[in-house]
PDB file of C-alpha atoms in Angstrom:
ATOM      1  CA  MET A   1     -31.851  20.877 124.516  1.00  0.00           C
ATOM      2  CA  ARG A   2     -30.522  19.018 127.320  1.00  0.00           C
ATOM      3  CA  GLN A   3     -26.815  19.294 127.753  1.00  0.00           C
ATOM      4  CA  TYR A   4     -24.450  16.539 128.523  1.00  0.00           C
ATOM      5  CA  SER A   5     -21.129  17.130 130.336  1.00  0.00           C
ATOM      6  CA  ALA A   6     -20.197  13.392 130.615  1.00  0.00           C
ATOM      7  CA  ASP A   7     -16.389  12.480 131.049  1.00  0.00           C
ATOM      8  CA  LEU A   8     -15.834   9.974 128.273  1.00  0.00           C
ATOM      9  CA  THR A   9     -12.285   9.308 129.160  1.00  0.00           C
ATOM     10  CA  PRO A  10     -11.803   5.607 130.035  1.00  0.00           C
ATOM     11  CA  PRO A  11     -11.173   4.983 133.466  1.00  0.00           C
ATOM     12  CA  TRP A  12      -7.641   3.267 132.609  1.00  0.00           C
ATOM     13  CA  LYS A  13      -6.375   6.565 131.014  1.00  0.00           C
ATOM     14  CA  LYS A  14      -7.338   8.801 133.978  1.00  0.00           C
ATOM     15  CA  PRO A  15      -4.628   9.867 136.014  1.00  0.00           C
ATOM     16  CA  GLN A  16      -4.548   8.209 139.404  1.00  0.00           C
ATOM     17  CA  PRO A  17      -4.720  10.210 142.514  1.00  0.00           C
ATOM     18  CA  VAL A  18      -1.485  10.004 144.423  1.00  0.00           C
ATOM     19  CA  PRO A  19      -1.057  10.728 148.175  1.00  0.00           C
ATOM     20  CA  GLU A  20       0.001  14.233 149.485  1.00  0.00           C
ATOM     21  CA  VAL A  21       3.115  14.238 151.911  1.00  0.00           C
ATOM     22  CA  PRO A  22       4.200  17.308 153.805  1.00  0.00           C
ATOM     23  CA  ALA A  23       7.749  18.137 153.072  1.00  0.00           C
ATOM     24  CA  ASP A  24       9.059  17.859 156.451  1.00  0.00           C
ATOM     25  CA  PRO A  25      12.714  18.616 157.127  1.00  0.00           C
ATOM     26  CA  GLY A  26      14.742  15.203 156.850  1.00  0.00           C
ATOM     27  CA  LEU A  27      12.263  13.461 154.409  1.00  0.00           C
ATOM     28  CA  VAL A  28      14.296  11.887 151.676  1.00  0.00           C
ATOM     29  CA  VAL A  29      12.483  11.914 148.323  1.00  0.00           C
ATOM     30  CA  GLU A  30      13.713  11.677 144.577  1.00  0.00           C
ATOM     31  CA  GLU A  31      12.976  13.935 141.734  1.00  0.00           C
ATOM     32  CA  PRO A  32      12.382  11.739 138.777  1.00  0.00           C
ATOM     33  CA  GLY A  33      13.124  14.117 135.812  1.00  0.00           C
ATOM     34  CA  THR A  34      16.679  14.558 136.912  1.00  0.00           C
ATOM     35  CA  GLY A  35      17.034  11.685 139.368  1.00  0.00           C
ATOM     36  CA  PHE A  36      18.591  13.880 142.113  1.00  0.00           C
ATOM     37  CA  CYS A  37      17.902  12.092 145.638  1.00  0.00           C
ATOM     38  CA  GLY A  38      18.047  14.075 148.652  1.00  0.00           C
ATOM     39  CA  ALA A  39      16.779  15.177 152.218  1.00  0.00           C
ATOM     40  CA  VAL A  40      14.349  18.200 152.529  1.00  0.00           C
ATOM     41  CA  ILE A  41      16.207  21.131 154.300  1.00  0.00           C
ATOM     42  CA  ARG A  42      13.763  23.819 153.018  1.00  0.00           C
ATOM     43  CA  CYS A  43      10.247  24.304 152.049  1.00  0.00           C
ATOM     44  CA  GLU A  44       9.194  27.685 150.671  1.00  0.00           C
ATOM     45  CA  ALA A  45       5.824  29.034 149.001  1.00  0.00           C
ATOM     46  CA  GLY A  46       6.073  26.824 145.747  1.00  0.00           C
ATOM     47  CA  THR A  47       9.577  25.208 146.199  1.00  0.00           C
ATOM     48  CA  VAL A  48      11.343  22.692 148.119  1.00  0.00           C
ATOM     49  CA  THR A  49      15.161  22.547 148.688  1.00  0.00           C
ATOM     50  CA  LEU A  50      16.650  19.241 148.755  1.00  0.00           C
ATOM     51  CA  GLU A  51      20.458  18.237 149.850  1.00  0.00           C
ATOM     52  CA  ASP A  52      21.934  14.913 148.606  1.00  0.00           C
ATOM     53  CA  ARG A  53      24.387  12.644 150.272  1.00  0.00           C
ATOM     54  CA  PHE A  54      27.454  15.035 148.934  1.00  0.00           C
ATOM     55  CA  GLY A  55      25.867  18.023 150.543  1.00  0.00           C
ATOM     56  CA  LYS A  56      24.741  19.352 146.998  1.00  0.00           C
ATOM     57  CA  HIS A  57      21.622  21.482 146.962  1.00  0.00           C
ATOM     58  CA  ARG A  58      18.838  21.677 144.431  1.00  0.00           C
ATOM     59  CA  VAL A  59      15.707  23.632 144.304  1.00  0.00           C
ATOM     60  CA  PHE A  60      12.495  22.115 142.654  1.00  0.00           C
ATOM     61  CA  PRO A  61       9.049  23.409 142.351  1.00  0.00           C
ATOM     62  CA  LEU A  62       6.245  22.042 144.433  1.00  0.00           C
ATOM     63  CA  GLU A  63       4.401  20.438 141.328  1.00  0.00           C
ATOM     64  CA  PRO A  64       1.619  17.601 141.562  1.00  0.00           C
ATOM     65  CA  ARG A  65       3.154  14.257 141.264  1.00  0.00           C
ATOM     66  CA  GLY A  66       6.312  15.741 141.264  1.00  0.00           C
ATOM     67  CA  PHE A  67       8.411  13.562 143.582  1.00  0.00           C
ATOM     68  CA  LEU A  68       8.956   9.962 144.406  1.00  0.00           C
ATOM     69  CA  LEU A  69       8.847   8.532 147.892  1.00  0.00           C
ATOM     70  CA  GLU A  70      10.383   4.995 148.472  1.00  0.00           C
ATOM     71  CA  GLY A  71       9.717   4.363 144.600  1.00  0.00           C
ATOM     72  CA  ARG A  72       5.946   5.810 144.772  1.00  0.00           C
ATOM     73  CA  VAL A  73       4.964   8.955 143.262  1.00  0.00           C
ATOM     74  CA  VAL A  74       3.805  11.487 145.607  1.00  0.00           C
ATOM     75  CA  THR A  75       3.005  15.328 145.911  1.00  0.00           C
ATOM     76  CA  LEU A  76       4.822  17.314 148.097  1.00  0.00           C
ATOM     77  CA  VAL A  77       2.984  19.866 149.924  1.00  0.00           C
ATOM     78  CA  ARG A  78       4.026  22.574 152.338  1.00  0.00           C
ATOM     79  CA  PRO A  79       4.123  21.582 155.922  1.00  0.00           C
ATOM     80  CA  SER A  80       1.578  23.477 157.835  1.00  0.00           C
ATOM     81  CA  SER A  81       4.065  24.891 160.206  1.00  0.00           C
ATOM     82  CA  SER A  82       6.912  25.554 157.849  1.00  0.00           C
ATOM     83  CA  ALA A  83      10.215  26.024 159.741  1.00  0.00           C
ATOM     84  CA  GLY A  84      13.278  27.559 158.546  1.00  0.00           C
ATOM     85  CA  PRO A  85      16.199  25.609 157.063  1.00  0.00           C
ATOM     86  CA  VAL A  86      17.111  22.499 158.872  1.00  0.00           C
ATOM     87  CA  ARG A  87      20.342  20.457 158.581  1.00  0.00           C
ATOM     88  CA  PRO A  88      19.292  16.626 158.065  1.00  0.00           C
ATOM     89  CA  SER A  89      20.974  14.404 160.626  1.00  0.00           C
ATOM     90  CA  ARG A  90      24.096  12.318 158.994  1.00  0.00           C
ATOM     91  CA  THR A  91      25.610   9.028 159.401  1.00  0.00           C
ATOM     92  CA  ALA A  92      29.087   8.498 160.392  1.00  0.00           C
ATOM     93  CA  SER A  93      29.942   8.734 156.640  1.00  0.00           C
ATOM     94  CA  GLY A  94      28.820  12.089 156.238  1.00  0.00           C
ATOM     95  CA  SER A  95      25.846  10.893 153.985  1.00  0.00           C
ATOM     96  CA  VAL A  96      22.378  11.945 154.990  1.00  0.00           C
ATOM     97  CA  ALA A  97      20.712   9.820 157.278  1.00  0.00           C
ATOM     98  CA  VAL A  98      17.421   8.232 156.295  1.00  0.00           C
ATOM     99  CA  PRO A  99      14.999   8.261 159.517  1.00  0.00           C
ATOM    100  CA  GLY A 100      13.459   4.838 159.915  1.00  0.00           C
ATOM    101  CA  ALA A 101      15.272   3.455 156.606  1.00  0.00           C
ATOM    102  CA  ARG A 102      15.162  -0.453 156.489  1.00  0.00           C
ATOM    103  CA  ALA A 103      17.972  -2.384 155.282  1.00  0.00           C
ATOM    104  CA  ARG A 104      17.498  -3.330 151.706  1.00  0.00           C
ATOM    105  CA  VAL A 105      17.604  -6.771 150.484  1.00  0.00           C
ATOM    106  CA  ALA A 106      21.108  -7.552 149.811  1.00  0.00           C
ATOM    107  CA  ARG A 107      22.578  -6.828 146.289  1.00  0.00           C
ATOM    108  CA  ALA A 108      24.103  -9.616 144.298  1.00  0.00           C
ATOM    109  CA  GLY A 109      27.328  -7.462 144.567  1.00  0.00           C
ATOM    110  CA  ARG A 110      29.827  -7.615 147.350  1.00  0.00           C
ATOM    111  CA  ILE A 111      32.803  -5.489 148.748  1.00  0.00           C
ATOM    112  CA  TYR A 112      35.733  -7.613 150.399  1.00  0.00           C
ATOM    113  CA  VAL A 113      38.022  -5.976 152.697  1.00  0.00           C
ATOM    114  CA  GLU A 114      41.301  -7.410 153.628  1.00  0.00           C
ATOM    115  CA  GLY A 115      42.268  -7.483 157.147  1.00  0.00           C
ATOM    116  CA  ARG A 116      39.741  -7.729 160.162  1.00  0.00           C
ATOM    117  CA  HIS A 117      40.632  -4.556 161.392  1.00  0.00           C
ATOM    118  CA  ASP A 118      40.036  -2.871 158.047  1.00  0.00           C
ATOM    119  CA  ALA A 119      36.650  -4.655 157.963  1.00  0.00           C
ATOM    120  CA  GLU A 120      35.704  -3.407 161.291  1.00  0.00           C
ATOM    121  CA  LEU A 121      36.617   0.165 160.652  1.00  0.00           C
ATOM    122  CA  VAL A 122      34.631   0.149 157.489  1.00  0.00           C
ATOM    123  CA  GLU A 123      31.646  -1.233 159.262  1.00  0.00           C
ATOM    124  CA  LYS A 124      31.887   1.420 162.007  1.00  0.00           C
ATOM    125  CA  VAL A 125      32.107   4.270 159.471  1.00  0.00           C
ATOM    126  CA  TRP A 126      29.942   3.168 156.315  1.00  0.00           C
ATOM    127  CA  GLY A 127      27.735   0.257 158.114  1.00  0.00           C
ATOM    128  CA  ASP A 128      24.558   2.560 158.031  1.00  0.00           C
ATOM    129  CA  ASP A 129      25.069   3.542 154.366  1.00  0.00           C
ATOM    130  CA  LEU A 130      25.875  -0.158 153.279  1.00  0.00           C
ATOM    131  CA  ARG A 131      22.936  -1.708 154.838  1.00  0.00           C
ATOM    132  CA  VAL A 132      20.579   1.141 153.160  1.00  0.00           C
ATOM    133  CA  GLU A 133      22.342   0.287 149.743  1.00  0.00           C
ATOM    134  CA  GLY A 134      22.069  -3.549 150.622  1.00  0.00           C
ATOM    135  CA  VAL A 135      25.984  -4.035 150.080  1.00  0.00           C
ATOM    136  CA  VAL A 136      27.366  -6.923 152.029  1.00  0.00           C
ATOM    137  CA  VAL A 137      31.139  -6.347 153.377  1.00  0.00           C
ATOM    138  CA  GLU A 138      32.985  -9.581 153.560  1.00  0.00           C
ATOM    139  CA  TYR A 139      36.541 -10.317 154.875  1.00  0.00           C
ATOM    140  CA  LEU A 140      39.350 -11.283 152.916  1.00  0.00           C
ATOM    141  CA  GLY A 141      42.262 -13.044 154.497  1.00  0.00           C
ATOM    142  CA  GLY A 142      44.851 -12.024 152.054  1.00  0.00           C
ATOM    143  CA  VAL A 143      45.213 -10.806 148.499  1.00  0.00           C
ATOM    144  CA  ASP A 144      46.719 -14.462 147.644  1.00  0.00           C
ATOM    145  CA  ASP A 145      43.044 -15.734 148.051  1.00  0.00           C
ATOM    146  CA  LEU A 146      41.690 -13.227 145.572  1.00  0.00           C
ATOM    147  CA  PRO A 147      41.882 -15.232 142.422  1.00  0.00           C
ATOM    148  CA  SER A 148      39.793 -18.099 143.619  1.00  0.00           C
ATOM    149  CA  ILE A 149      37.254 -15.581 145.271  1.00  0.00           C
ATOM    150  CA  VAL A 150      36.752 -13.625 141.988  1.00  0.00           C
ATOM    151  CA  ALA A 151      36.656 -16.905 140.058  1.00  0.00           C
ATOM    152  CA  ASP A 152      34.050 -18.319 142.333  1.00  0.00           C
ATOM    153  CA  PHE A 153      32.225 -14.976 142.653  1.00  0.00           C
ATOM    154  CA  ALA A 154      32.024 -14.488 138.710  1.00  0.00           C
ATOM    155  CA  PRO A 155      31.433 -10.621 138.856  1.00  0.00           C
ATOM    156  CA  GLY A 156      28.938  -9.477 135.951  1.00  0.00           C
ATOM    157  CA  PRO A 157      26.756  -6.690 135.350  1.00  0.00           C
ATOM    158  CA  ASP A 158      24.269  -7.466 138.267  1.00  0.00           C
ATOM    159  CA  ALA A 159      26.894  -8.831 140.406  1.00  0.00           C
ATOM    160  CA  ARG A 160      29.833  -6.448 140.899  1.00  0.00           C
ATOM    161  CA  LEU A 161      32.770  -7.081 143.193  1.00  0.00           C
ATOM    162  CA  GLY A 162      34.633  -4.311 144.904  1.00  0.00           C
ATOM    163  CA  VAL A 163      37.825  -5.043 146.803  1.00  0.00           C
ATOM    164  CA  LEU A 164      39.836  -3.143 149.404  1.00  0.00           C
ATOM    165  CA  VAL A 165      43.348  -4.296 150.074  1.00  0.00           C
ATOM    166  CA  ASP A 166      46.130  -2.803 152.086  1.00  0.00           C
ATOM    167  CA  HIS A 167      49.145  -0.942 150.792  1.00  0.00           C
ATOM    168  CA  LEU A 168      48.921  -1.731 147.128  1.00  0.00           C
ATOM    169  CA  VAL A 169      52.454  -1.028 145.669  1.00  0.00           C
ATOM    170  CA  PRO A 170      52.722  -0.920 141.847  1.00  0.00           C
ATOM    171  CA  GLY A 171      54.858  -3.865 140.807  1.00  0.00           C
ATOM    172  CA  SER A 172      54.670  -5.962 143.772  1.00  0.00           C
ATOM    173  CA  LYS A 173      53.338  -9.420 143.976  1.00  0.00           C
ATOM    174  CA  GLU A 174      49.862  -7.846 145.335  1.00  0.00           C
ATOM    175  CA  TRP A 175      49.802  -5.522 142.859  1.00  0.00           C
ATOM    176  CA  ARG A 176      50.036  -7.901 139.870  1.00  0.00           C
ATOM    177  CA  ILE A 177      47.580 -10.136 141.496  1.00  0.00           C
ATOM    178  CA  ALA A 178      45.075  -7.287 141.607  1.00  0.00           C
ATOM    179  CA  GLU A 179      45.677  -6.419 138.065  1.00  0.00           C
ATOM    180  CA  ALA A 180      44.908  -9.840 136.808  1.00  0.00           C
ATOM    181  CA  VAL A 181      41.611  -9.885 138.481  1.00  0.00           C
ATOM    182  CA  THR A 182      40.469  -6.353 137.848  1.00  0.00           C
ATOM    183  CA  SER A 183      37.698  -6.144 135.091  1.00  0.00           C
ATOM    184  CA  GLU A 184      34.821  -4.236 133.929  1.00  0.00           C
ATOM    185  CA  HIS A 185      32.768  -5.645 136.663  1.00  0.00           C
ATOM    186  CA  ALA A 186      35.413  -6.325 139.438  1.00  0.00           C
ATOM    187  CA  LEU A 187      37.514  -3.321 140.891  1.00  0.00           C
ATOM    188  CA  VAL A 188      40.387  -3.727 143.172  1.00  0.00           C
ATOM    189  CA  VAL A 189      41.758  -0.871 144.967  1.00  0.00           C
ATOM    190  CA  GLY A 190      44.258  -0.109 147.866  1.00  0.00           C
ATOM    191  CA  HIS A 191      45.016   2.485 150.494  1.00  0.00           C
ATOM    192  CA  PRO A 192      48.541   3.776 150.885  1.00  0.00           C
ATOM    193  CA  TYR A 193      48.943   2.940 154.524  1.00  0.00           C
ATOM    194  CA  ILE A 194      51.217   0.093 155.837  1.00  0.00           C
ATOM    195  CA  ASP A 195      48.534  -0.860 158.190  1.00  0.00           C
ATOM    196  CA  ILE A 196      44.698   0.639 158.722  1.00  0.00           C
ATOM    197  CA  TRP A 197      45.747   1.960 161.978  1.00  0.00           C
ATOM    198  CA  GLU A 198      47.504   4.611 160.036  1.00  0.00           C
ATOM    199  CA  ALA A 199      44.155   5.705 158.324  1.00  0.00           C
ATOM    200  CA  VAL A 200      43.019   7.082 161.492  1.00  0.00           C
ATOM    201  CA  LYS A 201      44.173  10.761 161.982  1.00  0.00           C
ATOM    202  CA  PRO A 202      46.749  10.947 164.588  1.00  0.00           C
ATOM    203  CA  SER A 203      45.005  13.845 166.233  1.00  0.00           C
ATOM    204  CA  SER A 204      42.055  11.674 166.921  1.00  0.00           C
ATOM    205  CA  VAL A 205      44.152   9.156 168.768  1.00  0.00           C
ATOM    206  CA  GLY A 206      45.790  11.790 170.657  1.00  0.00           C
ATOM    207  CA  ILE A 207      49.294  11.524 169.274  1.00  0.00           C
ATOM    208  CA  ASP A 208      51.185  13.967 167.239  1.00  0.00           C
ATOM    209  CA  ALA A 209      52.183  11.535 164.524  1.00  0.00           C
ATOM    210  CA  TRP A 210      52.445   7.578 163.572  1.00  0.00           C
ATOM    211  CA  PRO A 211      55.972   6.523 164.266  1.00  0.00           C
ATOM    212  CA  ARG A 212      58.094   5.171 161.748  1.00  0.00           C
ATOM    213  CA  VAL A 213      59.084   1.475 162.079  1.00  0.00           C
ATOM    214  CA  PRO A 214      62.147   0.075 160.842  1.00  0.00           C
ATOM    215  CA  HIS A 215      61.552  -2.190 157.756  1.00  0.00           C
ATOM    216  CA  GLY A 216      61.514  -6.005 158.622  1.00  0.00           C
ATOM    217  CA  GLN A 217      59.947  -5.216 162.039  1.00  0.00           C
ATOM    218  CA  ASP A 218      56.128  -5.995 162.670  1.00  0.00           C
ATOM    219  CA  TRP A 219      54.425  -2.622 162.219  1.00  0.00           C
ATOM    220  CA  LYS A 220      51.794  -2.738 164.945  1.00  0.00           C
ATOM    221  CA  THR A 221      54.465  -4.102 167.569  1.00  0.00           C
ATOM    222  CA  GLY A 222      56.723  -1.526 166.418  1.00  0.00           C
ATOM    223  CA  VAL A 223      54.209   1.389 166.767  1.00  0.00           C
ATOM    224  CA  CYS A 224      53.068   0.060 170.344  1.00  0.00           C
ATOM    225  CA  ARG A 225      56.877   0.120 171.633  1.00  0.00           C
ATOM    226  CA  ALA A 226      57.308   3.472 170.269  1.00  0.00           C
ATOM    227  CA  LEU A 227      54.008   4.988 171.771  1.00  0.00           C
ATOM    228  CA  GLY A 228      54.459   3.103 174.956  1.00  0.00           C
ATOM    229  CA  TRP A 229      51.465   1.000 174.546  1.00  0.00           C
ATOM    230  CA  PRO A 230      51.332  -2.776 175.261  1.00  0.00           C
ATOM    231  CA  PRO A 231      52.948  -4.469 172.407  1.00  0.00           C
ATOM    232  CA  GLU A 232      51.656  -8.028 173.491  1.00  0.00           C
ATOM    233  CA  ASN A 233      48.224  -7.290 172.820  1.00  0.00           C
ATOM    234  CA  THR A 234      47.868  -5.116 169.553  1.00  0.00           C
ATOM    235  CA  GLY A 235      44.172  -6.411 169.433  1.00  0.00           C
ATOM    236  CA  ALA A 236      43.212  -4.502 172.663  1.00  0.00           C
ATOM    237  CA  VAL A 237      45.389  -1.527 171.346  1.00  0.00           C
ATOM    238  CA  TRP A 238      43.142  -1.333 168.099  1.00  0.00           C
ATOM    239  CA  GLN A 239      40.014  -1.423 169.998  1.00  0.00           C
ATOM    240  CA  ALA A 240      41.028   1.530 171.905  1.00  0.00           C
ATOM    241  CA  ILE A 241      41.917   3.200 168.564  1.00  0.00           C
ATOM    242  CA  LEU A 242      38.742   2.222 166.877  1.00  0.00           C
ATOM    243  CA  ALA A 243      36.684   3.672 169.820  1.00  0.00           C
ATOM    244  CA  ARG A 244      38.230   7.259 169.147  1.00  0.00           C
ATOM    245  CA  VAL A 245      36.733   6.903 165.486  1.00  0.00           C
ATOM    246  CA  GLY A 246      33.271   8.802 165.478  1.00  0.00           C
ATOM    247  CA  SER A 247      32.887   9.620 162.134  1.00  0.00           C
ATOM    248  CA  TYR A 248      34.669  10.136 158.560  1.00  0.00           C
ATOM    249  CA  LYS A 249      36.226  13.278 160.164  1.00  0.00           C
ATOM    250  CA  ASP A 250      38.704  10.907 162.029  1.00  0.00           C
ATOM    251  CA  LEU A 251      39.907   9.071 158.840  1.00  0.00           C
ATOM    252  CA  GLU A 252      42.521  10.076 156.241  1.00  0.00           C
ATOM    253  CA  PRO A 253      40.808  11.370 153.001  1.00  0.00           C
ATOM    254  CA  GLU A 254      42.915   8.663 151.078  1.00  0.00           C
ATOM    255  CA  LEU A 255      40.873   5.944 152.898  1.00  0.00           C
ATOM    256  CA  LEU A 256      37.671   7.737 152.470  1.00  0.00           C
ATOM    257  CA  GLY A 257      38.233   8.273 148.600  1.00  0.00           C
ATOM    258  CA  ARG A 258      38.940   4.548 148.192  1.00  0.00           C
ATOM    259  CA  VAL A 259      35.754   3.049 149.956  1.00  0.00           C
ATOM    260  CA  GLU A 260      33.620   5.613 148.598  1.00  0.00           C
ATOM    261  CA  GLU A 261      34.574   4.631 145.229  1.00  0.00           C
ATOM    262  CA  LEU A 262      33.950   0.960 145.972  1.00  0.00           C
ATOM    263  CA  ILE A 263      30.578   1.740 147.308  1.00  0.00           C
ATOM    264  CA  ASP A 264      30.001   3.823 144.077  1.00  0.00           C
ATOM    265  CA  PHE A 265      31.278   1.216 141.715  1.00  0.00           C
ATOM    266  CA  VAL A 266      29.172  -2.041 143.361  1.00  0.00           C
ATOM    267  CA  THR A 267      25.771   0.087 143.231  1.00  0.00           C
ATOM    268  CA  ALA A 268      26.418   1.478 139.884  1.00  0.00           C
TER     269      ALA A 268
END
């Protein structure tokens, strides 16, 4: 009797082949079961170790169809010449850099930053991250403009709004405005510094500490006079300060936390 071994599984039910991708150090993938996304730092027999943007490590088995690469299912395989642990390169904010990553189409959500110097500092340290996430940062002239900006923007579940303001003191006029516009889809946070200059660590600028400026005196001008910097050109002084900022390590933790909070809120 003739034996038949025909596969009667309909074509549309058969698993489609997926590409095999070498787990090279620095490759950024996502494990769909847990949602963990990170860069490959080690690949050993049967396992791969990923590191996320916060430095957390997770080990996963090298299973078929086990990972997502740019949203597509792939099978990670051990590289032909597997090297030891490699630390992936990082952006200025400390996040894992994504080699060759293209900027995402801008999200509907936005981050507004009060002050031009503040916006320049955010761009320098978090710019790479923001472009990968598709987050646009816009300049906010002053907190007084915030109610009309929020009303025009109309924040919602798919269009969240984050705002970073200077020296937000409870009970102040600025604080009351921020409270009035804060909602489920709009978040206003403030750093504790009189001016964004103070968010740069004194050691990074080459000074022992930021000077105390008497109340009622222009802070930037007072700082320049106390330190022997040209008070008539605070813009040039700021550019010199900004040039000393190479990464998040040059900034105070209080500013780092506020900016990361806004990025997480807008991209949630």
